[in-house]
PDB file of C-alpha atoms in Angstrom:
ATOM      1  CA  MET A   1     100.568 121.941 118.532  1.00  0.00           C
ATOM      2  CA  VAL A   2      98.868 120.472 115.212  1.00  0.00           C
ATOM      3  CA  GLN A   3      97.432 117.236 115.591  1.00  0.00           C
ATOM      4  CA  PRO A   4      97.976 114.967 112.838  1.00  0.00           C
ATOM      5  CA  LEU A   5      94.715 113.979 110.596  1.00  0.00           C
ATOM      6  CA  THR A   6      93.359 110.556 110.930  1.00  0.00           C
ATOM      7  CA  LEU A   7      90.999 108.837 108.890  1.00  0.00           C
ATOM      8  CA  THR A   8      88.464 107.164 111.647  1.00  0.00           C
ATOM      9  CA  LEU A   9      86.325 105.191 108.406  1.00  0.00           C
ATOM     10  CA  SER A  10      85.263 104.705 105.091  1.00  0.00           C
ATOM     11  CA  GLY A  11      83.151 102.714 102.811  1.00  0.00           C
ATOM     12  CA  THR A  12      80.286 102.488 100.416  1.00  0.00           C
ATOM     13  CA  GLN A  13      76.846 102.516 101.631  1.00  0.00           C
ATOM     14  CA  ALA A  14      74.455 100.269  99.879  1.00  0.00           C
ATOM     15  CA  ASN A  15      73.477 102.842  97.255  1.00  0.00           C
ATOM     16  CA  GLY A  16      76.334 103.144  95.766  1.00  0.00           C
ATOM     17  CA  GLN A  17      77.867 106.222  97.445  1.00  0.00           C
ATOM     18  CA  PHE A  18      81.300 106.824  99.194  1.00  0.00           C
ATOM     19  CA  TYR A  19      82.051 108.343 102.266  1.00  0.00           C
ATOM     20  CA  LEU A  20      85.918 109.439 104.558  1.00  0.00           C
ATOM     21  CA  THR A  21      85.734 109.959 107.785  1.00  0.00           C
ATOM     22  CA  PHE A  22      88.456 111.355 109.485  1.00  0.00           C
ATOM     23  CA  GLN A  23      89.570 113.473 112.822  1.00  0.00           C
ATOM     24  CA  GLY A  24      90.850 116.719 112.826  1.00  0.00           C
ATOM     25  CA  GLN A  25      91.970 120.341 114.674  1.00  0.00           C
ATOM     26  CA  ASN A  26      89.256 122.322 115.081  1.00  0.00           C
ATOM     27  CA  GLY A  27      89.584 126.083 112.749  1.00  0.00           C
ATOM     28  CA  GLN A  28      91.451 124.197 110.758  1.00  0.00           C
ATOM     29  CA  ASN A  29      90.594 124.131 107.599  1.00  0.00           C
ATOM     30  CA  TYR A  30      91.257 120.943 105.374  1.00  0.00           C
ATOM     31  CA  VAL A  31      91.232 120.159 101.680  1.00  0.00           C
ATOM     32  CA  LEU A  32      90.116 117.881 100.161  1.00  0.00           C
ATOM     33  CA  GLN A  33      91.492 115.980  96.478  1.00  0.00           C
ATOM     34  CA  THR A  34      90.642 113.589  94.392  1.00  0.00           C
ATOM     35  CA  SER A  35      91.657 112.241  91.126  1.00  0.00           C
ATOM     36  CA  THR A  36      91.473 108.260  89.085  1.00  0.00           C
ATOM     37  CA  ASN A  37      95.356 108.200  88.981  1.00  0.00           C
ATOM     38  CA  LEU A  38      98.747 108.418  91.892  1.00  0.00           C
ATOM     39  CA  MET A  39     100.807 110.157  90.504  1.00  0.00           C
ATOM     40  CA  THR A  40      99.417 113.222  88.861  1.00  0.00           C
ATOM     41  CA  GLY A  41      95.845 115.387  88.235  1.00  0.00           C
ATOM     42  CA  TRP A  42      94.581 115.542  91.820  1.00  0.00           C
ATOM     43  CA  THR A  43      91.873 117.623  91.782  1.00  0.00           C
ATOM     44  CA  PRO A  44      90.446 119.890  95.415  1.00  0.00           C
ATOM     45  CA  VAL A  45      87.060 119.249  95.723  1.00  0.00           C
ATOM     46  CA  TRP A  46      86.034 119.949  99.132  1.00  0.00           C
ATOM     47  CA  THR A  47      87.042 122.351 102.323  1.00  0.00           C
ATOM     48  CA  ASN A  48      86.201 122.606 104.824  1.00  0.00           C
ATOM     49  CA  ALA A  49      86.373 122.728 109.319  1.00  0.00           C
ATOM     50  CA  PRO A  50      85.821 120.054 111.414  1.00  0.00           C
ATOM     51  CA  ILE A  51      82.771 119.875 113.272  1.00  0.00           C
ATOM     52  CA  ASN A  52      83.577 118.899 116.942  1.00  0.00           C
ATOM     53  CA  GLY A  53      87.501 117.187 115.919  1.00  0.00           C
ATOM     54  CA  LEU A  54      85.116 115.249 112.895  1.00  0.00           C
ATOM     55  CA  LEU A  55      84.688 115.428 108.838  1.00  0.00           C
ATOM     56  CA  THR A  56      82.710 113.644 106.594  1.00  0.00           C
ATOM     57  CA  PHE A  57      82.292 113.973 103.039  1.00  0.00           C
ATOM     58  CA  THR A  58      79.909 111.440 101.010  1.00  0.00           C
ATOM     59  CA  ASN A  59      80.724 111.342  96.983  1.00  0.00           C
ATOM     60  CA  ALA A  60      77.164 110.802  95.581  1.00  0.00           C
ATOM     61  CA  ASN A  61      78.424 109.819  92.290  1.00  0.00           C
ATOM     62  CA  ALA A  62      81.367 107.056  93.210  1.00  0.00           C
ATOM     63  CA  THR A  63      81.167 105.281  90.028  1.00  0.00           C
ATOM     64  CA  ASP A  64      84.483 105.571  88.781  1.00  0.00           C
ATOM     65  CA  GLN A  65      86.220 101.688  89.179  1.00  0.00           C
ATOM     66  CA  ALA A  66      88.977 103.231  90.390  1.00  0.00           C
ATOM     67  CA  ARG A  67      89.383 106.963  92.626  1.00  0.00           C
ATOM     68  CA  PHE A  68      91.778 108.106  95.154  1.00  0.00           C
ATOM     69  CA  TYR A  69      91.830 110.631  97.843  1.00  0.00           C
ATOM     70  CA  ARG A  70      94.144 112.827  99.675  1.00  0.00           C
ATOM     71  CA  VAL A  71      93.834 115.257 102.592  1.00  0.00           C
ATOM     72  CA  SER A  72      96.123 118.433 103.141  1.00  0.00           C
ATOM     73  CA  GLN A  73      95.988 121.521 105.471  1.00  0.00           C
TER      74      GLN A  73
END
């Protein structure tokens, strides 16, 4: 049974970096995509599998006025 993905933490750090932490199933790859438009332009930026059930992504260049993130298996 595949567990549902759960966002556990997100925010902006003091240095302007944006981060996401989410829970996933060990051994399962997840693809993080970003876009500045919810309807189109989704670009994969990161693929990884959880370690101890957690994944953390940091955007060191979080300079857009708006950016959207989504994760798929």
